[in-house]
Coordinates of C-alpha atoms in Angstrom, one line a residue:
M80 CA -0.5 -13.6 2.3
K81 CA -2.5 -11.8 0.3
G82 CA -6.5 -11.9 -0.6
K83 CA -7.2 -13.3 -4.1
N84 CA -10.7 -12.2 -4.6
K85 CA -10.4 -10.0 -8.1
P86 CA -11.8 -6.3 -7.3
K87 CA -14.8 -4.9 -8.5
K88 CA -14.9 -1.6 -10.4
S89 CA -17.1 -0.8 -7.4
Q90 CA -14.5 -0.7 -4.8
L91 CA -13.1 2.3 -3.2
L92 CA -10.5 4.5 -4.3
N93 CA -7.9 5.7 -2.3
Q94 CA -5.5 7.6 -3.9
P95 CA -6.6 9.7 -7.1
F96 CA -4.1 12.4 -7.5
A97 CA -1.0 9.7 -7.4
L98 CA -3.1 8.9 -10.8
V99 CA -3.9 11.8 -12.4
I100 CA -0.6 14.0 -11.2
G101 CA 1.9 11.0 -11.7
A102 CA 0.4 10.1 -15.4
A103 CA 1.4 13.9 -16.1
L104 CA 4.7 13.7 -14.3
V105 CA 5.7 10.8 -15.9
A106 CA 4.2 12.6 -19.5
A107 CA 6.1 15.5 -19.2
T108 CA 9.5 13.7 -19.7
S109 CA 8.6 12.1 -23.1
G110 CA 6.4 14.8 -25.6
A111 CA 7.1 12.5 -28.2
I112 CA 5.1 9.5 -26.8
F113 CA 2.7 12.3 -25.4
S114 CA 2.0 13.7 -28.1
S115 CA 1.8 10.1 -29.7
L116 CA -1.6 10.0 -28.2
S117 CA -4.8 10.6 -28.0
L118 CA -5.6 12.2 -24.2
T119 CA -8.6 14.1 -24.9
P120 CA -9.2 14.6 -20.7
L121 CA -11.0 12.5 -19.3
K122 CA -14.5 11.5 -19.2
N123 CA -16.1 14.3 -21.1
D124 CA -19.3 12.8 -20.3
V125 CA -19.1 13.4 -17.2
T126 CA -16.6 16.4 -15.8
I127 CA -18.7 19.2 -14.7
H128 CA -16.7 22.5 -14.1
L129 CA -16.5 24.7 -11.2
P130 CA -17.0 28.2 -10.9
G131 CA -13.5 29.1 -10.5
S132 CA -12.6 26.8 -13.2
S133 CA -12.4 29.0 -16.3
K134 CA -9.6 30.8 -15.5
S135 CA -6.3 29.9 -16.8
V136 CA -3.6 28.9 -14.4
T137 CA -1.4 27.9 -16.8
G138 CA 1.6 30.6 -18.7
L139 CA 2.2 30.2 -22.0
I140 CA 3.4 26.8 -23.6
P141 CA 6.0 25.3 -22.3
A142 CA 3.0 25.6 -20.0
T143 CA 3.9 26.7 -16.1
L144 CA 1.3 27.6 -13.0
D145 CA 1.2 31.2 -13.2
H146 CA -0.1 30.8 -9.7
P147 CA -0.7 28.5 -6.5
V148 CA -4.0 26.3 -7.5
N149 CA -6.1 24.6 -5.5
V150 CA -7.4 20.9 -6.5
L151 CA -10.0 18.8 -5.1
I152 CA -9.5 14.7 -5.2
L153 CA -11.6 12.4 -5.0
G154 CA -11.8 9.2 -4.6
I155 CA -15.2 7.3 -5.1
D156 CA -16.8 4.5 -3.7
N157 CA -19.8 2.6 -5.3
S158 CA -20.1 -0.4 -3.5
G159 CA -23.6 -1.5 -3.7
H160 CA -24.3 0.5 -6.5
P161 CA -27.3 -1.7 -8.6
H162 CA -26.5 -1.0 -12.6
E163 CA -22.5 -2.0 -10.6
K164 CA -21.9 -4.2 -13.3
N165 CA -22.3 -2.3 -16.3
F166 CA -21.3 1.5 -15.1
T167 CA -22.0 4.1 -17.0
P168 CA -18.9 7.0 -16.9
A169 CA -21.6 8.6 -14.3
E170 CA -22.7 6.2 -12.4
A171 CA -19.3 4.8 -11.7
L172 CA -18.7 8.5 -10.1
A173 CA -22.2 8.7 -8.5
G174 CA -21.0 7.5 -5.4
N175 CA -19.9 8.4 -1.8
S176 CA -16.3 10.4 -2.3
D177 CA -14.4 8.0 0.6
T178 CA -11.0 9.6 -0.4
I179 CA -11.2 13.6 -0.3
L180 CA -8.0 15.2 -0.2
L181 CA -7.4 19.2 -0.9
A182 CA -3.8 20.2 -2.7
K183 CA -2.0 23.2 -2.5
I184 CA 0.3 23.3 -5.5
K185 CA 2.8 26.2 -5.1
P186 CA 4.9 26.9 -8.4
D187 CA 7.1 30.0 -6.4
S188 CA 8.3 27.1 -3.9
H189 CA 7.6 23.7 -6.3
S190 CA 5.6 22.1 -3.0
I191 CA 2.5 20.6 -2.6
N192 CA 0.4 20.6 0.7
I193 CA -2.4 18.1 0.8
L194 CA -4.6 18.0 3.6
S195 CA -6.7 14.9 3.9
I196 CA -10.3 15.2 5.2
P197 CA -11.5 12.0 6.5
R198 CA -14.4 11.0 5.1
D199 CA -16.4 10.6 8.6
T200 CA -16.2 14.4 9.2
L201 CA -19.6 15.9 10.3
V202 CA -20.7 18.8 7.8
K203 CA -24.2 20.8 7.3
F204 CA -26.2 20.7 4.3
Y205 CA -28.8 22.8 3.6
G206 CA -32.2 22.2 3.8
V207 CA -31.1 18.0 4.9
G208 CA -29.0 18.7 8.5
V209 CA -26.2 17.2 9.5
D210 CA -24.0 14.4 7.3
K211 CA -20.8 13.1 6.2
I212 CA -18.5 15.0 4.0
N213 CA -18.8 11.9 2.0
D214 CA -22.5 12.2 1.1
A215 CA -21.8 15.6 -0.7
N216 CA -21.0 13.5 -3.6
V217 CA -23.7 11.3 -3.6
R218 CA -26.0 14.4 -3.3
G219 CA -24.8 16.9 -5.6
G220 CA -21.6 15.6 -7.3
T221 CA -18.7 17.5 -7.6
K222 CA -20.3 21.6 -6.7
L223 CA -21.6 20.1 -3.9
A224 CA -18.4 18.4 -2.7
A225 CA -16.4 21.2 -3.5
Q226 CA -19.3 23.6 -2.1
S227 CA -18.7 21.3 1.3
V228 CA -15.5 21.1 1.6
S229 CA -14.7 25.0 1.0
Q230 CA -17.2 25.5 3.7
L231 CA -15.9 23.5 6.2
L232 CA -12.3 25.1 5.4
D233 CA -13.3 28.7 6.2
G234 CA -14.2 29.8 2.0
V235 CA -11.0 27.9 0.9
S236 CA -11.3 28.7 -2.5
I237 CA -11.0 25.4 -4.9
D238 CA -9.8 25.9 -8.4
R239 CA -9.6 22.8 -9.7
Y240 CA -11.1 18.9 -9.1
V241 CA -10.4 14.7 -10.0
R242 CA -12.6 12.5 -9.3
L243 CA -11.6 8.6 -9.7
D244 CA -13.0 5.4 -9.3
T245 CA -11.5 1.9 -8.5
E246 CA -11.0 0.2 -11.3
G247 CA -8.2 3.7 -12.3
F248 CA -6.3 3.3 -9.3
I249 CA -5.6 -0.8 -9.9
H250 CA -4.3 -0.5 -13.6
L251 CA -2.7 2.0 -12.1
V252 CA -0.7 0.1 -9.8
D253 CA -1.0 -2.9 -12.2
A254 CA 1.2 -0.3 -15.2
L255 CA 4.1 0.3 -12.4
G256 CA 4.6 -3.0 -11.9
G257 CA 3.2 -3.0 -8.4
V258 CA 4.4 -1.2 -5.7
E259 CA 6.7 -1.6 -2.6
V260 CA 5.2 -0.9 1.0
N261 CA 6.0 -1.6 4.7
I262 CA 3.3 -2.8 6.0
P263 CA 3.0 -2.7 9.6
K264 CA 1.4 -5.4 11.5
K265 CA -0.6 -8.0 10.2
M266 CA -4.4 -7.6 8.7
D267 CA -7.4 -10.0 8.5
Y268 CA -10.4 -9.1 7.5
V269 CA -13.2 -10.5 5.6
D270 CA -16.9 -8.7 4.4
H271 CA -18.3 -10.4 1.4
S272 CA -20.7 -8.0 1.3
Q273 CA -18.0 -5.7 -0.4
N274 CA -16.4 -8.2 -1.8
L275 CA -13.1 -7.5 0.6
N276 CA -10.8 -10.5 1.8
I277 CA -7.7 -8.9 3.2
H278 CA -5.1 -10.7 4.2
F279 CA -1.8 -8.8 5.0
L280 CA 1.7 -10.2 7.0
A281 CA 3.5 -7.5 8.0
G282 CA 7.1 -6.4 6.4
V283 CA 8.0 -5.4 3.1
Q284 CA 6.8 -6.3 0.2
K285 CA 6.0 -5.4 -3.4
L286 CA 1.8 -5.1 -3.7
S287 CA -0.3 -5.1 -7.3
G288 CA -3.1 -3.2 -7.8
Q289 CA -5.5 -5.1 -6.4
H290 CA -3.6 -6.2 -3.0
L291 CA -1.9 -2.7 -2.5
E292 CA -6.3 -1.5 -2.7
E293 CA -7.4 -3.6 -0.4
Y294 CA -4.9 -2.8 1.9
I295 CA -5.7 1.1 2.0
R296 CA -9.3 0.4 2.2
F297 CA -8.4 -1.6 5.3
R298 CA -9.9 0.7 8.6
H299 CA -10.2 -2.0 11.4
D300 CA -8.1 -1.2 13.7
A301 CA -8.4 1.4 17.1
L302 CA -8.2 4.4 14.5
G303 CA -10.8 3.1 12.2
D304 CA -11.1 5.8 8.8
I305 CA -8.4 8.0 10.9
G306 CA -5.8 5.2 10.3
R307 CA -7.1 4.3 7.0
V308 CA -5.9 8.1 6.5
Q309 CA -2.6 7.5 7.4
R310 CA -1.8 5.0 5.3
Q311 CA -3.3 6.6 2.5
Q312 CA -0.5 9.6 2.8
Q313 CA 2.3 6.4 3.3
V314 CA 1.0 4.7 0.0
L315 CA 0.5 8.2 -1.8
K316 CA 4.4 9.0 -1.4
D317 CA 5.0 5.3 -2.3
I318 CA 3.3 5.6 -5.4
L319 CA 4.9 9.0 -6.1
I320 CA 8.8 7.5 -5.4
T321 CA 7.5 4.5 -7.8
L322 CA 6.1 7.2 -10.7
L323 CA 10.1 8.9 -10.5
Q324 CA 11.8 6.0 -11.3
P325 CA 13.9 6.0 -14.6
Q326 CA 12.0 2.7 -15.5
T327 CA 8.6 4.3 -15.2
I328 CA 9.4 6.3 -19.1
T329 CA 9.1 3.1 -20.9
K330 CA 5.8 2.1 -19.0
L331 CA 4.1 5.3 -20.0
P332 CA 1.7 4.6 -22.8
K333 CA -0.2 2.6 -20.7
I334 CA -0.5 4.7 -18.0
L335 CA -1.4 7.3 -19.9
K336 CA -4.6 4.8 -21.1
V337 CA -5.2 4.8 -17.7
A338 CA -5.4 8.1 -17.5
Q339 CA -8.1 8.6 -20.2
D340 CA -10.5 6.0 -19.4
N341 CA -10.3 6.8 -15.5
I342 CA -10.3 10.3 -14.8
D343 CA -12.8 13.0 -14.2
T344 CA -11.0 16.5 -14.0
D345 CA -11.9 19.2 -15.2
L346 CA -7.9 20.3 -15.2
S347 CA -6.8 20.3 -19.0
I348 CA -4.0 18.7 -20.4
N349 CA -1.8 22.1 -20.4
E350 CA -2.8 21.9 -17.1
M351 CA -1.5 18.6 -15.4
L352 CA 1.4 19.1 -17.2
A353 CA 2.3 22.7 -15.3
I354 CA 1.4 21.2 -12.2
A355 CA 3.7 17.9 -13.1
Q356 CA 6.6 20.4 -14.6
T357 CA 5.9 22.1 -10.8
L358 CA 6.3 18.8 -9.1
A359 CA 9.1 17.5 -10.7
Q360 CA 11.4 20.5 -9.7
S361 CA 10.7 19.6 -6.1
N362 CA 10.6 16.8 -3.1
H363 CA 9.2 19.0 -0.6
H364 CA 6.0 17.4 0.8
N365 CA 3.5 18.3 3.1
F366 CA 1.0 16.0 4.1
M367 CA -1.6 17.0 7.0
L368 CA -4.7 15.6 8.4
L369 CA -7.8 17.6 9.2
P370 CA -7.5 18.1 12.9
G371 CA -10.2 16.7 15.5
R372 CA -11.8 14.4 17.4
F373 CA -14.2 11.1 17.3
S374 CA -17.4 12.2 17.9
E375 CA -19.2 10.6 21.7
K376 CA -22.1 8.4 21.3
S377 CA -24.4 10.9 23.4
E378 CA -23.8 12.8 21.1
Y379 CA -25.4 11.1 17.7
N380 CA -26.6 8.4 16.8
V381 CA -23.5 7.5 14.6
S382 CA -19.9 8.3 14.7
Y383 CA -18.4 11.2 12.8
W384 CA -15.1 13.3 12.8
I385 CA -15.8 16.7 14.2
S386 CA -13.2 19.0 13.0
D387 CA -11.2 21.0 15.5
H388 CA -12.1 24.9 13.8
K389 CA -9.2 26.7 15.9
A390 CA -6.7 24.1 14.6
T391 CA -7.4 24.1 11.1
K392 CA -7.5 28.0 10.7
K393 CA -3.4 27.1 11.9
I394 CA -3.3 24.6 9.2
L395 CA -5.3 27.1 6.6
Q396 CA -2.9 30.0 7.6
R397 CA 0.3 28.2 7.0
Y398 CA -0.4 25.7 3.8
F399 CA -3.0 27.7 1.9
N400 CA -2.5 31.3 2.3
F401 CA -4.5 32.9 5.0
N402 CA -2.9 35.0 6.8
N403 CA 0.7 33.0 7.5
A404 CA 2.7 35.6 9.7
E405 CA -0.1 35.2 12.3
A406 CA 0.0 31.3 12.7
K407 CA 3.6 31.2 12.5
E408 CA 3.5 33.6 15.6
E409 CA 1.7 31.1 17.2
D410 CA 3.5 28.2 16.4
K411 CA 7.2 29.9 17.9
N412 CA 4.9 30.9 21.0
L413 CA 4.5 27.2 21.4
V414 CA 7.8 26.2 20.8
V415 CA 9.2 28.3 23.5
S416 CA 6.7 27.4 26.0
Q417 CA 8.4 24.1 25.2
G418 CA 4.9 22.6 26.2
M419 CA 3.9 20.8 23.0
K420 CA 3.1 16.8 23.6
I421 CA 5.3 15.0 22.2
F422 CA 5.2 11.0 21.7
I423 CA 8.2 8.6 21.6
Q424 CA 7.6 5.3 19.3
N425 CA 10.9 3.0 19.4
A426 CA 11.7 1.1 16.1
T427 CA 14.8 0.1 16.9
R428 CA 16.0 -3.4 19.3
E429 CA 17.1 -1.7 21.5
P430 CA 14.4 -2.0 25.1
E431 CA 16.4 1.3 26.6
A432 CA 16.2 3.9 23.8
V433 CA 13.3 4.9 24.5
V434 CA 14.4 5.9 28.6
K435 CA 17.6 7.3 26.7
V436 CA 15.6 9.8 24.6
T437 CA 13.1 10.3 26.7
S438 CA 15.8 11.3 29.4
L439 CA 17.3 13.7 27.0
L440 CA 14.7 15.9 25.9
E441 CA 14.1 16.4 29.7
K442 CA 17.3 17.7 30.0
H443 CA 16.5 20.4 27.1
G444 CA 13.1 21.5 28.9
F445 CA 10.8 19.0 27.8
R446 CA 7.8 17.7 29.8
N447 CA 5.2 16.3 27.9
I448 CA 6.3 13.4 27.0
F449 CA 4.9 10.2 26.2
L450 CA 5.2 6.5 25.3
S451 CA 3.0 6.4 21.7
S452 CA 1.4 2.4 21.1
H453 CA 0.7 3.9 17.5
E454 CA 1.8 1.1 14.8
I455 CA 5.5 2.5 13.3
D456 CA 8.0 1.1 10.4
T457 CA 10.3 -1.6 12.1
D458 CA 11.9 -2.5 8.4
I459 CA 15.7 -2.6 9.0
E460 CA 16.7 -0.3 6.8
S461 CA 13.9 2.3 7.7
A462 CA 15.0 2.0 11.4
K463 CA 18.2 3.1 10.8
K464 CA 17.6 7.0 10.4
T465 CA 15.5 8.7 13.1
R466 CA 12.0 10.5 12.0
I467 CA 10.9 13.5 13.7
I468 CA 7.0 14.2 12.5
A469 CA 5.1 17.4 12.9
Q470 CA 1.7 15.9 13.1
H471 CA 0.0 18.7 12.8
G472 CA 1.9 20.9 10.0
N473 CA 4.0 22.7 13.0
P474 CA 7.7 22.2 11.5
E475 CA 9.0 24.7 14.2
A476 CA 7.9 22.6 17.1
A477 CA 9.9 19.7 15.3
N478 CA 12.8 21.6 13.8
A479 CA 13.3 22.9 18.4
V480 CA 12.7 18.4 18.9
E481 CA 15.5 17.8 16.2
Q482 CA 18.3 20.1 17.6
A483 CA 17.3 18.7 21.0
L484 CA 18.1 15.6 19.8
G485 CA 21.0 16.2 17.3
V486 CA 19.5 14.2 15.2
G487 CA 16.8 13.3 12.5
D488 CA 14.9 13.7 9.7
V489 CA 11.8 16.3 10.2
E490 CA 8.8 15.9 7.9
V491 CA 5.9 17.4 8.2
A492 CA 2.8 14.8 7.6
S493 CA -0.1 13.5 9.8
L494 CA 1.8 9.8 10.1
G495 CA 2.0 10.0 13.6
D496 CA 0.8 9.7 17.1
I497 CA -2.7 11.7 16.3
A498 CA -2.5 13.0 20.2
S499 CA 0.9 14.6 19.5
D500 CA 2.2 17.4 18.6
V501 CA 5.4 15.9 17.3
T502 CA 6.4 12.8 17.2
V503 CA 9.4 11.4 17.3
V504 CA 10.3 7.6 15.6
I505 CA 13.7 6.7 17.2
G506 CA 15.8 5.2 14.8
T507 CA 19.1 3.9 15.3
D508 CA 21.2 6.9 14.2
L509 CA 19.7 8.6 17.6
T510 CA 20.8 5.6 20.1
T511 CA 24.5 5.5 18.1
S512 CA 24.8 9.3 18.8
I513 CA 23.1 9.5 22.7
S514 CA 25.9 6.2 23.3
E515 CA 28.9 7.6 21.7
H516 CA 28.2 11.0 23.7
S517 CA 27.6 9.4 26.9
S518 CA 31.0 7.1 26.1
T519 CA 32.6 10.8 25.5
S520 CA 31.5 12.5 28.6
I521 CA 32.5 9.7 30.7
K522 CA 36.4 9.4 29.6
Q523 CA 36.3 13.2 30.0
N524 CA 35.0 12.6 33.6
L525 CA 37.8 10.7 34.2
G526 CA 40.3 12.1 32.6
L527 CA 39.3 15.4 35.1
Q528 CA 39.6 12.6 38.3
A529 CA 42.4 11.3 37.2
R530 CA 44.1 15.0 37.3

């Protein structure tokens, strides 16, 4: 059950990185098709070069990355624009940046680290005062948006940017033939002022561009914009999986045409292909959320996401090359103390699973264990494998939990309970392992008693 209204061009795009890098990724697999298209990237009448963008980031042809690159990705919301029916490229990209991602592409490890910055994050604009970071693009375009993100993140450098409007996202998903996602709960929300008519049942389904855009715009639950950011991260993974399917190559011309018509970036085609080459050689992706808290009603008249500078510094140290050694030592100390907060989610149909897992963790010295009410993926296939999520980018903590449990896939992502250090999503593999271990222990005890 899905909304039927056709979205306007003014609606929000939530996954721009998948489009620009995804298009380059599939392009990299077929030079013949790529060379037959006129790709002058990409909305040149809009593109504004950042201070560091004149420095080349690639080696000789064939393109390779010479060093790590930080790319700022902005998804633009133009709802309510007075000229929304007749956008110029500049007008289409002049709205609020309601999706803000900083991606670090590392050629040495063929990996990508992505930090999601909630649109409601509190920042200070010179001469203006306190405001939400998503207003930076309106006030000063990509230059102010980049400055605001860099200032928020202790001066981290930003080498390139990508901006994208809603229409490109919708067209990309449609060009792919839809994207399969698992919707964890029923969703219903109508807002005629934004042309939103969101109606979804829970479960695995393939969504068109319009419906996927509606799904990742939904923010009317307990976590508000933070819940939406989590859905963005999961959908980004789903899109990248779809882009890497062999049959995607046959859809390449249409995908590249979408990129040409809808992306504003200072990445050159050579640089996009270099990034695509790096990503094509690895599935190693780390997803994080800017650490912080919701503001109190007594603090401000409107709601803000207030960043936690100390926790953010750890992420910057580990994943954005800010004094990595210090960050890793602090993370190791957290594991040694076993003071981490572990939240448990049960994806199985076994009501006793939480009790069994909690007992097992307690036997290994963990004490701060809580039951999470956070929405989870309960698809039968997904529930077969236990997930151990390093919620705040601390894989040592997640690995310690995995060692205690004996099974589970460790992932660095912000898809668990936001109050946790580690979220354990119990799968049937874990309950089976615990049952087999208990059965073996009983038989051994009976054997000892018989003697």
